[in-house]
mmCIF file with all atom_site columns, C-alpha atoms in Angstrom:
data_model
loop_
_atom_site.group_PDB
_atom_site.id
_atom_site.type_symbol
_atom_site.label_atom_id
_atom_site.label_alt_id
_atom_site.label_comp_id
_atom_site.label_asym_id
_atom_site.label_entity_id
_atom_site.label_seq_id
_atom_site.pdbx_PDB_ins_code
_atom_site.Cartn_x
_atom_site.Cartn_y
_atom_site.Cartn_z
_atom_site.occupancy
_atom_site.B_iso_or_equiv
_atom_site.pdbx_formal_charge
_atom_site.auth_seq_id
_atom_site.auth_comp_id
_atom_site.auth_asym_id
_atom_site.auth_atom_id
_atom_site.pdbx_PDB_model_num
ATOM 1  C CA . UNK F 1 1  ? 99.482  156.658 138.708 1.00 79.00 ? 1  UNK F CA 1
ATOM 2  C CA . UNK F 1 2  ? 98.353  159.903 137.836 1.00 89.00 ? 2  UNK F CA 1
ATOM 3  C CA . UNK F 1 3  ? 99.264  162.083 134.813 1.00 91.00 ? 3  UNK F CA 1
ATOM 4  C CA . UNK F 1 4  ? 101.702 165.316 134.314 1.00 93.00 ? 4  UNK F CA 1
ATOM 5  C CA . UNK F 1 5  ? 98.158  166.757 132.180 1.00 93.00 ? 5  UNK F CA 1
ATOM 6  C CA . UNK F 1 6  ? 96.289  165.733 135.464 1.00 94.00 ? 6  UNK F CA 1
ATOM 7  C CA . UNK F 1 7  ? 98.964  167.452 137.556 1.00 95.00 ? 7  UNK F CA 1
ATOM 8  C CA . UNK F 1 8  ? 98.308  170.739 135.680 1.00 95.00 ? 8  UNK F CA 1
ATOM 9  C CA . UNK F 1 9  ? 94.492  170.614 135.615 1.00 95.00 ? 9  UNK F CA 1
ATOM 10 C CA . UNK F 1 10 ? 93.731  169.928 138.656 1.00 96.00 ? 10 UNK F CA 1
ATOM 11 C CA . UNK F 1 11 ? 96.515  173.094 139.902 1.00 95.00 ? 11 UNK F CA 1
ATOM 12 C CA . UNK F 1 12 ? 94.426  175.604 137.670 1.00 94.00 ? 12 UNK F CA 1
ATOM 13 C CA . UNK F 1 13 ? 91.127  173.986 139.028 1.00 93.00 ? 13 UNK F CA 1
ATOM 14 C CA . UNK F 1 14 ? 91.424  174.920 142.261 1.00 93.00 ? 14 UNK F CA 1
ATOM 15 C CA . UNK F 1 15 ? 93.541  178.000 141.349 1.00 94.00 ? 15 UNK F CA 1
ATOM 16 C CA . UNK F 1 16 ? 96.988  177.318 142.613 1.00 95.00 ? 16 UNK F CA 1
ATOM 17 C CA . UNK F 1 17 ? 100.854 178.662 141.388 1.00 96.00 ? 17 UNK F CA 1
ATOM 18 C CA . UNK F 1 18 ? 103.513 176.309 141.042 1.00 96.00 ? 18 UNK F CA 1
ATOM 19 C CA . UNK F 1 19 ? 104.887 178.057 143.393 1.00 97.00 ? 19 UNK F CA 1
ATOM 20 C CA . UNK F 1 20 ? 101.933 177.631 146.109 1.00 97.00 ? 20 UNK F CA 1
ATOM 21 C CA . UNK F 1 21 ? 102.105 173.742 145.546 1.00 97.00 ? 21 UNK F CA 1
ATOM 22 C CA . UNK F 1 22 ? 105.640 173.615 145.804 1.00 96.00 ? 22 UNK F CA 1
ATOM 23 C CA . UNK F 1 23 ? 105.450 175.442 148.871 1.00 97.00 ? 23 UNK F CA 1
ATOM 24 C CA . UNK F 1 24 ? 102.288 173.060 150.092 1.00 97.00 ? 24 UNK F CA 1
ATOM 25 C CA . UNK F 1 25 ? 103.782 170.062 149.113 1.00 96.00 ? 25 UNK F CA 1
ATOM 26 C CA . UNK F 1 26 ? 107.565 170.536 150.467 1.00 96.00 ? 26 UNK F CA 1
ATOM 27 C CA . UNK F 1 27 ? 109.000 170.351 146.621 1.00 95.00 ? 27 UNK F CA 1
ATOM 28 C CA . UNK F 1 28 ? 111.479 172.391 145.069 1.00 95.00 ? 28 UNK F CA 1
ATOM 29 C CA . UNK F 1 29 ? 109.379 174.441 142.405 1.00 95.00 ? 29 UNK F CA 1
ATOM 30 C CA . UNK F 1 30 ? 111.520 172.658 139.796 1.00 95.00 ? 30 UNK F CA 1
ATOM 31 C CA . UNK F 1 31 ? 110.536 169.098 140.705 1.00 95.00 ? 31 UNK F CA 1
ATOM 32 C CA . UNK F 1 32 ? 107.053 170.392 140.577 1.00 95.00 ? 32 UNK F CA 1
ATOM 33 C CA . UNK F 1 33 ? 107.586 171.906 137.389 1.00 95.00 ? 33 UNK F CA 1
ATOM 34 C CA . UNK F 1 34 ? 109.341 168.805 136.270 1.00 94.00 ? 34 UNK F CA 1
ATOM 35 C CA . UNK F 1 35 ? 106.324 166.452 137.187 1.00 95.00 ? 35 UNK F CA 1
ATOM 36 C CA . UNK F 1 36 ? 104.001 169.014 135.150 1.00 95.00 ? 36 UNK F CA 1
ATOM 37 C CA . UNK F 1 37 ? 105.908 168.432 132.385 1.00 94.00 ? 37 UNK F CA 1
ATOM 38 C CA . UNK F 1 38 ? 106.095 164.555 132.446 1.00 90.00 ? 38 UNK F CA 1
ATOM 39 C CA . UNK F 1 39 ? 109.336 164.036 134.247 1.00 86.00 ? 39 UNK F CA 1
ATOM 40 C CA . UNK F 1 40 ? 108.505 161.635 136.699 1.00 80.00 ? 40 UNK F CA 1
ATOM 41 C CA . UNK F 1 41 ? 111.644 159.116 136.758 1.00 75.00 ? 41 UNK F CA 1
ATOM 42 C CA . UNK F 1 42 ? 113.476 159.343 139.968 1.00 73.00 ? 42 UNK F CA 1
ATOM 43 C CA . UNK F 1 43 ? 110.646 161.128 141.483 1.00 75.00 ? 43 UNK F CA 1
ATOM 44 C CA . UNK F 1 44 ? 108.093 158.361 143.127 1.00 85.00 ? 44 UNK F CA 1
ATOM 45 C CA . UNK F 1 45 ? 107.840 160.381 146.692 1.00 92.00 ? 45 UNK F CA 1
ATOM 46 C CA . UNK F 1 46 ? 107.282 164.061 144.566 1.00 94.00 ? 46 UNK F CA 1
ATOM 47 C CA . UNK F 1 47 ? 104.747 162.276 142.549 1.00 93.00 ? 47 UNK F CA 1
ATOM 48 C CA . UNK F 1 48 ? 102.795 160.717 145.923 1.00 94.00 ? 48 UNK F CA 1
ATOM 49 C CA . UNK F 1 49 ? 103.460 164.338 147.771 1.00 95.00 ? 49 UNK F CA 1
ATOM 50 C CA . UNK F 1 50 ? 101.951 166.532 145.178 1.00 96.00 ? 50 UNK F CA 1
ATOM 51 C CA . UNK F 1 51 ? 98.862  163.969 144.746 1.00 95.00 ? 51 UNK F CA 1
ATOM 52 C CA . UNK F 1 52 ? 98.367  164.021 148.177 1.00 96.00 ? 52 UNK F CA 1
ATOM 53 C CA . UNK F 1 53 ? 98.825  167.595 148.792 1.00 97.00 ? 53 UNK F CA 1
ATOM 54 C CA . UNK F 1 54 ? 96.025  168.131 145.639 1.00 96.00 ? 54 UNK F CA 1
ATOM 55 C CA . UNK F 1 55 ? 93.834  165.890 146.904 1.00 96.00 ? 55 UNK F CA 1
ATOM 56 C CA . UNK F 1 56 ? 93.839  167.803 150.725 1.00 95.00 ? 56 UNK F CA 1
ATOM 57 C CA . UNK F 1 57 ? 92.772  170.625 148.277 1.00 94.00 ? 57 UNK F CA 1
ATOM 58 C CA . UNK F 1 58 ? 89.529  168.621 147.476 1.00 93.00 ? 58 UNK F CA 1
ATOM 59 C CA . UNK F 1 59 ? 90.958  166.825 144.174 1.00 95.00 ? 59 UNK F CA 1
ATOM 60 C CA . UNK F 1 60 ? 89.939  163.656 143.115 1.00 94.00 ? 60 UNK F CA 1
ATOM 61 C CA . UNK F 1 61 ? 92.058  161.810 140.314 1.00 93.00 ? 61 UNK F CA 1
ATOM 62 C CA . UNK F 1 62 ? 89.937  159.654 138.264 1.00 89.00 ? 62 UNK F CA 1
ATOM 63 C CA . UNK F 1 63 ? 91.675  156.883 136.209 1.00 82.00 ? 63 UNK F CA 1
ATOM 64 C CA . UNK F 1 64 ? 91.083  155.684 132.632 1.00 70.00 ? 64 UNK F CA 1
ATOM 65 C CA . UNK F 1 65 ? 88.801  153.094 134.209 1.00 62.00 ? 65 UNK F CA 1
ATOM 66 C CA . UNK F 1 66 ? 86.606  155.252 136.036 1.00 53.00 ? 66 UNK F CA 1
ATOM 67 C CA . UNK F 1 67 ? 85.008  156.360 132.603 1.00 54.00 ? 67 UNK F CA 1
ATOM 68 C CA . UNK F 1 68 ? 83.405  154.766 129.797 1.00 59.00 ? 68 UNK F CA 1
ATOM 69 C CA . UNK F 1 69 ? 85.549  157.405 127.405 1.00 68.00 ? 69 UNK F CA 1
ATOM 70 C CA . UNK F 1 70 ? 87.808  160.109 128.163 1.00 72.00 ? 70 UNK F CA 1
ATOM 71 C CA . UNK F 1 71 ? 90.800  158.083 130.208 1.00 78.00 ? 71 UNK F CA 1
ATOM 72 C CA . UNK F 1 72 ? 92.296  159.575 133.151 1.00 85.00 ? 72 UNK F CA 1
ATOM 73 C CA . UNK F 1 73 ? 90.773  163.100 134.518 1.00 88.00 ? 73 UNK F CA 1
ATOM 74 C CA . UNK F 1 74 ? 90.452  165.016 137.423 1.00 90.00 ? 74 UNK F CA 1
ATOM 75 C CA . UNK F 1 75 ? 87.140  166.635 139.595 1.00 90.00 ? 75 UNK F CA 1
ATOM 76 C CA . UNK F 1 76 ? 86.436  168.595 142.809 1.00 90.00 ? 76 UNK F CA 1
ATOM 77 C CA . UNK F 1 77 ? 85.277  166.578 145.678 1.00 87.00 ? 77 UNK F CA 1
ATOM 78 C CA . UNK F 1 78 ? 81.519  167.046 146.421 1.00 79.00 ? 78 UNK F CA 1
ATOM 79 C CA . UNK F 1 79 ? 80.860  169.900 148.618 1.00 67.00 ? 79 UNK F CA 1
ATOM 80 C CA . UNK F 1 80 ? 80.215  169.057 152.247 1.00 64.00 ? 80 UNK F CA 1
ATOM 81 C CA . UNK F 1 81 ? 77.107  170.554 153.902 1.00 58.00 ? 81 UNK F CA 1
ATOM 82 C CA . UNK F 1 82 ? 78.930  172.730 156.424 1.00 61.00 ? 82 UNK F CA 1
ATOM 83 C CA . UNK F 1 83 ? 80.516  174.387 153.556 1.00 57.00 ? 83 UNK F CA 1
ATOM 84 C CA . UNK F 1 84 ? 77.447  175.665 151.380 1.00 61.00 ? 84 UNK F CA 1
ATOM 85 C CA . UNK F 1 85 ? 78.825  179.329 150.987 1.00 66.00 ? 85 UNK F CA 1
ATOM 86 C CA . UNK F 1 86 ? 76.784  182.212 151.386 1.00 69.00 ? 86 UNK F CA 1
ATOM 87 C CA . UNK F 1 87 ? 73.260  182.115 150.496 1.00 71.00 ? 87 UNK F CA 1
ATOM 88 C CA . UNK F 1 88 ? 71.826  184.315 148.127 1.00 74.00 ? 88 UNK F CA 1
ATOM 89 C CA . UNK F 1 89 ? 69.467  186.095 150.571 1.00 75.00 ? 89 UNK F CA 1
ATOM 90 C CA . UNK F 1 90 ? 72.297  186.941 152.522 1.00 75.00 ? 90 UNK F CA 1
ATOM 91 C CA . UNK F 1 91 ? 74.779  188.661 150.287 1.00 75.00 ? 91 UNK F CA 1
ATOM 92 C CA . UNK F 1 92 ? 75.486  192.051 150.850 1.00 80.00 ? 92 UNK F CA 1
ATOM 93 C CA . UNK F 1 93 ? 78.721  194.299 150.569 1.00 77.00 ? 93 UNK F CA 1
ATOM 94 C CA . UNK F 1 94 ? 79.616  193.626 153.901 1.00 77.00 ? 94 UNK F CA 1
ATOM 95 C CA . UNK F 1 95 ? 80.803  189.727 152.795 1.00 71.00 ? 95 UNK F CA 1
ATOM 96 C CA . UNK F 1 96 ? 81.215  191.239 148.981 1.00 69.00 ? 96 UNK F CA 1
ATOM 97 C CA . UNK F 1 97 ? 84.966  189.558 148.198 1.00 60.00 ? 97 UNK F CA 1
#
């Protein structure tokens, strides 16, 4: 089970509206809005669609027993080797975002 504070972290960790989950997830913004906000009776397959749709996003939802202190939290999956960015040598205006 993950957490409505979970929910909300990990959308501002990886930068993403309401909106954009809703849309990601197939939700109605207001059921997303609704699980941000702790709402989750009635709502078992919202709950397992935004999760899901968060952790495609690189998400992983830790739970209270994953830590000696802090309970439940959230982090960004490790980075993959085929995605190491742009090295520092090779920056230039042309890839300048």
């Amino acid at each position: 089970m993950i957490t409505a504070t979970q929910i909300r972290g990990a959308r501002a960790m990886i930068g993403m509206s309401i909106e954009e989950l809703a849309a990601a997830s197939g939700l109605p913004v207001e059921t997303v809005s609704a699980l941000e906000n702790g709402q989750f009776a009635g709502e078992p397959h919202a709950l397992f669609d935004v999760r899901s749709t968060l952790e495609a996003q690189g998400i992983i939802f830790l739970s209270s027993g994953n830590q000696d202190e802090g309970g439940p939290g959230i982090r960004l999956r490790a980075r993959t080797s085929s995605d190491d960015g742009i090295r520092p040598e090779n920056l230039n205006a042309a890839n300048d975002d």
